[in-house]
PDB file of C-alpha atoms in Angstrom:
ATOM      1  CA  MET A   1     -55.530-147.858-111.670  1.00  0.00           C
ATOM      2  CA  ILE A   2     -53.995-149.967-114.435  1.00  0.00           C
ATOM      3  CA  SER A   3     -57.459-151.288-115.305  1.00  0.00           C
ATOM      4  CA  VAL A   4     -58.915-147.768-115.362  1.00  0.00           C
ATOM      5  CA  LYS A   5     -56.102-146.607-117.636  1.00  0.00           C
ATOM      6  CA  ALA A   6     -56.686-149.579-119.958  1.00  0.00           C
ATOM      7  CA  ILE A   7     -60.437-148.870-120.214  1.00  0.00           C
ATOM      8  CA  MET A   8     -59.723-145.202-120.921  1.00  0.00           C
ATOM      9  CA  THR A   9     -57.326-146.283-123.687  1.00  0.00           C
ATOM     10  CA  ILE A  10     -60.030-148.496-125.218  1.00  0.00           C
ATOM     11  CA  PHE A  11     -62.419-145.546-125.222  1.00  0.00           C
ATOM     12  CA  ARG A  12     -59.809-143.152-126.614  1.00  0.00           C
ATOM     13  CA  LEU A  13     -58.575-145.418-129.383  1.00  0.00           C
ATOM     14  CA  ARG A  14     -62.092-146.763-130.090  1.00  0.00           C
ATOM     15  CA  ILE A  15     -60.844-150.327-129.992  1.00  0.00           C
ATOM     16  CA  VAL A  16     -63.495-152.616-131.459  1.00  0.00           C
ATOM     17  CA  GLN A  17     -62.343-156.142-130.590  1.00  0.00           C
ATOM     18  CA  VAL A  18     -63.488-156.166-126.971  1.00  0.00           C
ATOM     19  CA  HIS A  19     -65.144-159.064-125.174  1.00  0.00           C
ATOM     20  CA  GLY A  20     -66.038-160.469-121.765  1.00  0.00           C
ATOM     21  CA  ILE A  21     -62.477-160.564-120.460  1.00  0.00           C
ATOM     22  CA  LEU A  22     -62.919-156.848-119.661  1.00  0.00           C
ATOM     23  CA  LEU A  23     -65.295-157.901-116.893  1.00  0.00           C
ATOM     24  CA  LEU A  24     -62.519-159.662-114.996  1.00  0.00           C
ATOM     25  CA  THR A  25     -62.033-156.201-113.483  1.00  0.00           C
ATOM     26  CA  THR A  26     -65.395-156.714-111.760  1.00  0.00           C
ATOM     27  CA  VAL A  27     -64.643-160.335-110.873  1.00  0.00           C
ATOM     28  CA  SER A  28     -61.299-159.518-109.242  1.00  0.00           C
ATOM     29  CA  THR A  29     -62.742-156.574-107.303  1.00  0.00           C
ATOM     30  CA  GLN A  30     -65.743-158.473-105.938  1.00  0.00           C
ATOM     31  CA  SER A  31     -63.587-161.506-105.116  1.00  0.00           C
ATOM     32  CA  LEU A  32     -61.680-159.281-102.684  1.00  0.00           C
ATOM     33  CA  ILE A  33     -64.916-158.732-100.755  1.00  0.00           C
ATOM     34  CA  VAL A  34     -65.519-162.490-100.562  1.00  0.00           C
ATOM     35  CA  LEU A  35     -61.931-162.983 -99.389  1.00  0.00           C
ATOM     36  CA  PHE A  36     -62.039-160.272 -96.720  1.00  0.00           C
ATOM     37  CA  HIS A  37     -65.342-161.447 -95.235  1.00  0.00           C
ATOM     38  CA  ASN A  38     -64.200-165.073 -95.118  1.00  0.00           C
ATOM     39  CA  VAL A  39     -60.826-164.341 -93.539  1.00  0.00           C
ATOM     40  CA  TYR A  40     -61.418-161.333 -91.297  1.00  0.00           C
ATOM     41  CA  THR A  41     -64.109-160.256 -88.846  1.00  0.00           C
ATOM     42  CA  ASN A  42     -65.521-156.755 -88.631  1.00  0.00           C
ATOM     43  CA  VAL A  43     -64.550-155.708 -92.147  1.00  0.00           C
ATOM     44  CA  PRO A  44     -65.247-151.939 -92.408  1.00  0.00           C
ATOM     45  CA  LYS A  45     -68.525-151.245 -94.180  1.00  0.00           C
ATOM     46  CA  GLN A  46     -66.893-148.356 -96.031  1.00  0.00           C
ATOM     47  CA  LEU A  47     -64.385-150.776 -97.592  1.00  0.00           C
ATOM     48  CA  THR A  48     -67.099-153.247 -98.576  1.00  0.00           C
ATOM     49  CA  TYR A  49     -69.346-150.650-100.177  1.00  0.00           C
ATOM     50  CA  SER A  50     -66.412-148.944-101.879  1.00  0.00           C
ATOM     51  CA  LEU A  51     -65.268-152.187-103.494  1.00  0.00           C
ATOM     52  CA  LEU A  52     -68.829-153.105-104.483  1.00  0.00           C
ATOM     53  CA  THR A  53     -69.267-149.713-106.115  1.00  0.00           C
ATOM     54  CA  VAL A  54     -65.959-149.958-107.970  1.00  0.00           C
ATOM     55  CA  GLY A  55     -66.848-153.466-109.133  1.00  0.00           C
ATOM     56  CA  PHE A  56     -70.258-152.418-110.441  1.00  0.00           C
ATOM     57  CA  CYS A  57     -68.722-149.381-112.175  1.00  0.00           C
ATOM     58  CA  PHE A  58     -66.257-151.685-113.929  1.00  0.00           C
ATOM     59  CA  TYR A  59     -69.186-153.890-114.933  1.00  0.00           C
ATOM     60  CA  ILE A  60     -71.173-150.994-116.395  1.00  0.00           C
ATOM     61  CA  LEU A  61     -68.168-149.701-118.360  1.00  0.00           C
ATOM     62  CA  GLY A  62     -67.174-153.162-119.604  1.00  0.00           C
ATOM     63  CA  THR A  63     -70.718-154.102-120.585  1.00  0.00           C
ATOM     64  CA  PHE A  64     -71.161-150.786-122.378  1.00  0.00           C
ATOM     65  CA  LEU A  65     -68.056-151.434-124.480  1.00  0.00           C
ATOM     66  CA  ILE A  66     -69.129-155.007-125.279  1.00  0.00           C
ATOM     67  CA  VAL A  67     -72.682-154.014-126.238  1.00  0.00           C
ATOM     68  CA  LYS A  68     -71.305-151.108-128.267  1.00  0.00           C
ATOM     69  CA  ARG A  69     -69.033-153.513-130.140  1.00  0.00           C
ATOM     70  CA  TYR A  70     -71.906-155.829-131.099  1.00  0.00           C
ATOM     71  CA  THR A  71     -74.483-153.157-131.907  1.00  0.00           C
ATOM     72  CA  GLU A  72     -72.406-150.645-133.842  1.00  0.00           C
ATOM     73  CA  HIS A  73     -70.273-153.002-135.933  1.00  0.00           C
ATOM     74  CA  SER A  74     -70.965-155.980-138.156  1.00  0.00           C
ATOM     75  CA  TRP A  75     -70.095-159.362-136.692  1.00  0.00           C
ATOM     76  CA  SER A  76     -70.546-163.071-137.136  1.00  0.00           C
ATOM     77  CA  VAL A  77     -71.665-165.289-134.268  1.00  0.00           C
ATOM     78  CA  GLU A  78     -69.334-168.063-135.469  1.00  0.00           C
ATOM     79  CA  THR A  79     -66.119-166.019-135.518  1.00  0.00           C
ATOM     80  CA  ASP A  80     -66.720-162.865-133.479  1.00  0.00           C
ATOM     81  CA  TRP A  81     -68.583-164.139-130.434  1.00  0.00           C
ATOM     82  CA  ASN A  82     -65.961-164.884-127.775  1.00  0.00           C
ATOM     83  CA  ASN A  83     -66.148-167.633-125.138  1.00  0.00           C
ATOM     84  CA  THR A  84     -65.343-165.090-122.426  1.00  0.00           C
ATOM     85  CA  ASN A  85     -68.619-163.253-123.042  1.00  0.00           C
ATOM     86  CA  CYS A  86     -70.163-165.649-120.529  1.00  0.00           C
ATOM     87  CA  ILE A  87     -68.463-163.464-117.900  1.00  0.00           C
ATOM     88  CA  LEU A  88     -71.321-161.040-118.550  1.00  0.00           C
ATOM     89  CA  HIS A  89     -73.397-163.135-116.164  1.00  0.00           C
ATOM     90  CA  GLY A  90     -70.472-164.555-114.187  1.00  0.00           C
ATOM     91  CA  ALA A  91     -69.393-161.089-113.036  1.00  0.00           C
ATOM     92  CA  LEU A  92     -72.923-160.382-111.786  1.00  0.00           C
ATOM     93  CA  SER A  93     -73.053-163.743-110.042  1.00  0.00           C
ATOM     94  CA  ILE A  94     -69.872-163.122-108.066  1.00  0.00           C
ATOM     95  CA  SER A  95     -71.180-159.635-107.267  1.00  0.00           C
ATOM     96  CA  GLY A  96     -74.247-161.333-105.812  1.00  0.00           C
ATOM     97  CA  VAL A  97     -72.109-163.737-103.798  1.00  0.00           C
ATOM     98  CA  ALA A  98     -70.053-160.806-102.489  1.00  0.00           C
ATOM     99  CA  SER A  99     -73.257-158.993-101.526  1.00  0.00           C
ATOM    100  CA  ILE A 100     -74.561-162.040 -99.634  1.00  0.00           C
ATOM    101  CA  VAL A 101     -71.289-162.806 -97.853  1.00  0.00           C
ATOM    102  CA  SER A 102     -70.840-159.179 -96.780  1.00  0.00           C
ATOM    103  CA  GLY A 103     -74.506-158.581 -95.950  1.00  0.00           C
ATOM    104  CA  ALA A 104     -74.408-155.421 -98.053  1.00  0.00           C
ATOM    105  CA  PHE A 105     -77.766-155.994 -99.797  1.00  0.00           C
ATOM    106  CA  ASN A 106     -81.193-156.706 -98.374  1.00  0.00           C
ATOM    107  CA  GLU A 107     -83.351-159.556 -99.702  1.00  0.00           C
ATOM    108  CA  GLN A 108     -85.235-157.393-102.188  1.00  0.00           C
ATOM    109  CA  SER A 109     -82.025-156.002-103.689  1.00  0.00           C
ATOM    110  CA  LEU A 110     -80.553-159.496-103.927  1.00  0.00           C
ATOM    111  CA  PHE A 111     -83.676-160.710-105.702  1.00  0.00           C
ATOM    112  CA  VAL A 112     -83.416-157.878-108.255  1.00  0.00           C
ATOM    113  CA  LEU A 113     -79.709-158.583-108.835  1.00  0.00           C
ATOM    114  CA  TRP A 114     -80.382-162.303-109.189  1.00  0.00           C
ATOM    115  CA  GLY A 115     -83.239-161.633-111.628  1.00  0.00           C
ATOM    116  CA  LEU A 116     -80.912-159.492-113.754  1.00  0.00           C
ATOM    117  CA  THR A 117     -78.257-162.218-113.600  1.00  0.00           C
ATOM    118  CA  VAL A 118     -80.747-164.872-114.741  1.00  0.00           C
ATOM    119  CA  THR A 119     -81.881-162.658-117.623  1.00  0.00           C
ATOM    120  CA  ILE A 120     -78.325-162.075-118.864  1.00  0.00           C
ATOM    121  CA  PHE A 121     -77.509-165.757-118.304  1.00  0.00           C
ATOM    122  CA  LEU A 122     -80.399-166.800-120.575  1.00  0.00           C
ATOM    123  CA  ILE A 123     -79.491-164.228-123.257  1.00  0.00           C
ATOM    124  CA  VAL A 124     -75.782-165.086-123.348  1.00  0.00           C
ATOM    125  CA  GLU A 125     -76.240-168.856-123.183  1.00  0.00           C
ATOM    126  CA  GLY A 126     -79.020-168.597-125.786  1.00  0.00           C
ATOM    127  CA  ILE A 127     -76.498-166.971-128.125  1.00  0.00           C
ATOM    128  CA  GLU A 128     -74.025-169.723-127.225  1.00  0.00           C
ATOM    129  CA  ILE A 129     -76.523-172.433-128.174  1.00  0.00           C
ATOM    130  CA  TYR A 130     -77.280-170.683-131.469  1.00  0.00           C
ATOM    131  CA  ARG A 131     -73.516-170.364-132.090  1.00  0.00           C
ATOM    132  CA  LEU A 132     -73.038-174.062-131.322  1.00  0.00           C
ATOM    133  CA  ILE A 133     -75.744-175.039-133.819  1.00  0.00           C
ATOM    134  CA  ARG A 134     -74.161-172.870-136.518  1.00  0.00           C
ATOM    135  CA  LEU A 135     -70.653-174.229-135.848  1.00  0.00           C
ATOM    136  CA  VAL A 136     -71.797-177.859-135.841  1.00  0.00           C
ATOM    137  CA  LYS A 137     -73.700-177.310-139.077  1.00  0.00           C
ATOM    138  CA  GLU A 138     -70.632-175.691-140.628  1.00  0.00           C
ATOM    139  CA  SER A 139     -67.788-177.856-139.286  1.00  0.00           C
ATOM    140  CA  GLY A 140     -69.271-180.906-137.579  1.00  0.00           C
ATOM    141  CA  TRP A 141     -69.214-181.891-133.907  1.00  0.00           C
ATOM    142  CA  LYS A 142     -65.531-182.806-133.706  1.00  0.00           C
ATOM    143  CA  ARG A 143     -64.136-179.562-135.117  1.00  0.00           C
ATOM    144  CA  ALA A 144     -66.848-177.307-133.673  1.00  0.00           C
ATOM    145  CA  VAL A 145     -67.128-178.617-130.121  1.00  0.00           C
ATOM    146  CA  PHE A 146     -64.337-181.001-129.162  1.00  0.00           C
ATOM    147  CA  VAL A 147     -61.488-178.552-129.699  1.00  0.00           C
ATOM    148  CA  TYR A 148     -59.547-177.162-126.735  1.00  0.00           C
ATOM    149  CA  ASN A 149     -59.341-173.426-126.138  1.00  0.00           C
ATOM    150  CA  VAL A 150     -58.086-171.953-122.878  1.00  0.00           C
ATOM    151  CA  SER A 151     -60.948-169.409-122.857  1.00  0.00           C
ATOM    152  CA  GLN A 152     -63.415-172.281-122.390  1.00  0.00           C
ATOM    153  CA  TRP A 153     -62.451-172.466-118.712  1.00  0.00           C
ATOM    154  CA  SER A 154     -64.265-169.155-118.212  1.00  0.00           C
ATOM    155  CA  ARG A 155     -67.578-170.971-118.710  1.00  0.00           C
ATOM    156  CA  ILE A 156     -66.821-173.295-115.800  1.00  0.00           C
ATOM    157  CA  PHE A 157     -66.150-170.285-113.580  1.00  0.00           C
ATOM    158  CA  THR A 158     -69.321-168.465-114.645  1.00  0.00           C
ATOM    159  CA  PHE A 159     -71.557-171.513-114.270  1.00  0.00           C
ATOM    160  CA  SER A 160     -70.041-172.191-110.847  1.00  0.00           C
ATOM    161  CA  MET A 161     -70.651-168.611-109.753  1.00  0.00           C
ATOM    162  CA  PHE A 162     -74.273-168.734-110.929  1.00  0.00           C
ATOM    163  CA  TYR A 163     -74.662-172.035-109.056  1.00  0.00           C
ATOM    164  CA  THR A 164     -73.200-170.487-105.894  1.00  0.00           C
ATOM    165  CA  PHE A 165     -75.225-167.263-106.120  1.00  0.00           C
ATOM    166  CA  THR A 166     -78.468-169.167-106.659  1.00  0.00           C
ATOM    167  CA  GLY A 167     -77.691-171.648-103.890  1.00  0.00           C
ATOM    168  CA  PHE A 168     -76.901-168.903-101.364  1.00  0.00           C
ATOM    169  CA  LEU A 169     -79.902-166.750-102.291  1.00  0.00           C
ATOM    170  CA  PRO A 170     -81.879-166.207 -99.063  1.00  0.00           C
ATOM    171  CA  VAL A 171     -85.119-165.089-100.730  1.00  0.00           C
ATOM    172  CA  GLN A 172     -87.858-167.469 -99.575  1.00  0.00           C
ATOM    173  CA  ARG A 173     -90.401-167.536-102.387  1.00  0.00           C
ATOM    174  CA  PRO A 174     -91.965-170.689-103.876  1.00  0.00           C
ATOM    175  CA  ILE A 175     -90.821-170.024-107.440  1.00  0.00           C
ATOM    176  CA  ILE A 176     -87.296-169.101-106.310  1.00  0.00           C
ATOM    177  CA  SER A 177     -87.089-172.195-104.105  1.00  0.00           C
ATOM    178  CA  SER A 178     -88.087-174.364-107.081  1.00  0.00           C
ATOM    179  CA  ILE A 179     -85.426-172.782-109.296  1.00  0.00           C
ATOM    180  CA  GLN A 180     -82.851-173.130-106.519  1.00  0.00           C
ATOM    181  CA  GLU A 181     -83.627-176.841-106.229  1.00  0.00           C
ATOM    182  CA  VAL A 182     -83.229-177.396-109.976  1.00  0.00           C
ATOM    183  CA  VAL A 183     -79.983-175.396-110.182  1.00  0.00           C
ATOM    184  CA  ILE A 184     -78.476-177.160-107.165  1.00  0.00           C
ATOM    185  CA  ASN A 185     -79.470-180.678-108.265  1.00  0.00           C
ATOM    186  CA  VAL A 186     -78.743-180.301-111.981  1.00  0.00           C
ATOM    187  CA  GLY A 187     -76.132-177.542-111.999  1.00  0.00           C
ATOM    188  CA  PHE A 188     -73.645-179.541-109.931  1.00  0.00           C
ATOM    189  CA  TRP A 189     -73.501-182.312-112.532  1.00  0.00           C
ATOM    190  CA  VAL A 190     -73.342-179.839-115.405  1.00  0.00           C
ATOM    191  CA  ILE A 191     -70.295-178.181-113.833  1.00  0.00           C
ATOM    192  CA  ILE A 192     -68.618-181.541-113.142  1.00  0.00           C
ATOM    193  CA  ALA A 193     -69.274-182.608-116.761  1.00  0.00           C
ATOM    194  CA  LEU A 194     -67.782-179.374-118.103  1.00  0.00           C
ATOM    195  CA  VAL A 195     -64.676-179.801-115.943  1.00  0.00           C
ATOM    196  CA  LEU A 196     -64.173-183.391-117.109  1.00  0.00           C
ATOM    197  CA  ILE A 197     -64.648-182.421-120.760  1.00  0.00           C
ATOM    198  CA  GLU A 198     -62.060-179.643-120.471  1.00  0.00           C
ATOM    199  CA  ILE A 199     -59.575-181.955-118.746  1.00  0.00           C
ATOM    200  CA  ILE A 200     -60.008-184.551-121.500  1.00  0.00           C
ATOM    201  CA  LEU A 201     -59.586-181.916-124.210  1.00  0.00           C
ATOM    202  CA  VAL A 202     -56.442-180.425-122.684  1.00  0.00           C
ATOM    203  CA  LEU A 203     -54.916-183.908-122.185  1.00  0.00           C
ATOM    204  CA  GLN A 204     -55.665-184.750-125.818  1.00  0.00           C
ATOM    205  CA  LEU A 205     -54.004-181.511-126.903  1.00  0.00           C
ATOM    206  CA  MET A 206     -50.919-182.205-124.766  1.00  0.00           C
ATOM    207  CA  PHE A 207     -50.687-185.727-126.172  1.00  0.00           C
ATOM    208  CA  ARG A 208     -50.918-184.478-129.763  1.00  0.00           C
ATOM    209  CA  GLN A 209     -48.292-181.809-129.108  1.00  0.00           C
ATOM    210  CA  LYS A 210     -45.947-184.397-127.581  1.00  0.00           C
ATOM    211  CA  GLU A 211     -46.541-186.715-130.512  1.00  0.00           C
ATOM    212  CA  THR A 212     -45.851-183.932-133.017  1.00  0.00           C
ATOM    213  CA  LYS A 213     -42.667-182.957-131.171  1.00  0.00           C
ATOM    214  CA  GLN A 214     -41.415-186.548-131.279  1.00  0.00           C
ATOM    215  CA  GLN A 215     -42.164-186.793-134.991  1.00  0.00           C
ATOM    216  CA  LEU A 216     -40.225-183.573-135.659  1.00  0.00           C
ATOM    217  CA  GLN A 217     -37.255-184.848-133.627  1.00  0.00           C
ATOM    218  CA  GLU A 218     -37.262-188.150-135.511  1.00  0.00           C
ATOM    219  CA  SER A 219     -37.441-186.420-138.903  1.00  0.00           C
ATOM    220  CA  ALA A 220     -34.570-184.098-137.916  1.00  0.00           C
TER     221      ALA A 220
END
């Protein structure tokens, strides 16, 4: 109810600076389905379908606001594109995982949902690559890439969810099997690399902060 009220406020006040963090409403709702079906047996179908519906409604509303922000207002990919926008495909991925775990969707429906997820994944990450090129050209690799920001952890979550959704996909088609094999074999190492990079960046930040604090204490 708090999330619904917040979304209504965004609509009412016509707040412009929205981004992918809105879609955590979908992520949290669908994660409940994964939790219930991994902990309990005989989860009521009404509960599963109700949560799935609520989650997808949150996704539609959140995506509408994000698309509206980037189509109706001027913006720069370097400064206005937020790291959390990767949740656009991450929220669909966890919805797919919830659908598989609960058995709510048949194979055809899962294939359609996965195809939509792949499409949004390619669009969002294509924008990310373009943004990276622009930032590196403008500021160099060190200042553009190797700078810690807490929102960067969202990419690890979304990539992991896409990896899980693709790996669990039961659709037995040659092209899907080939993509599954690539995602499973390559995606694992990509996720591990991202985790290690983020750990290194956050440790560097903590070290610099500690060093700065010591310098301030010494100067005082």
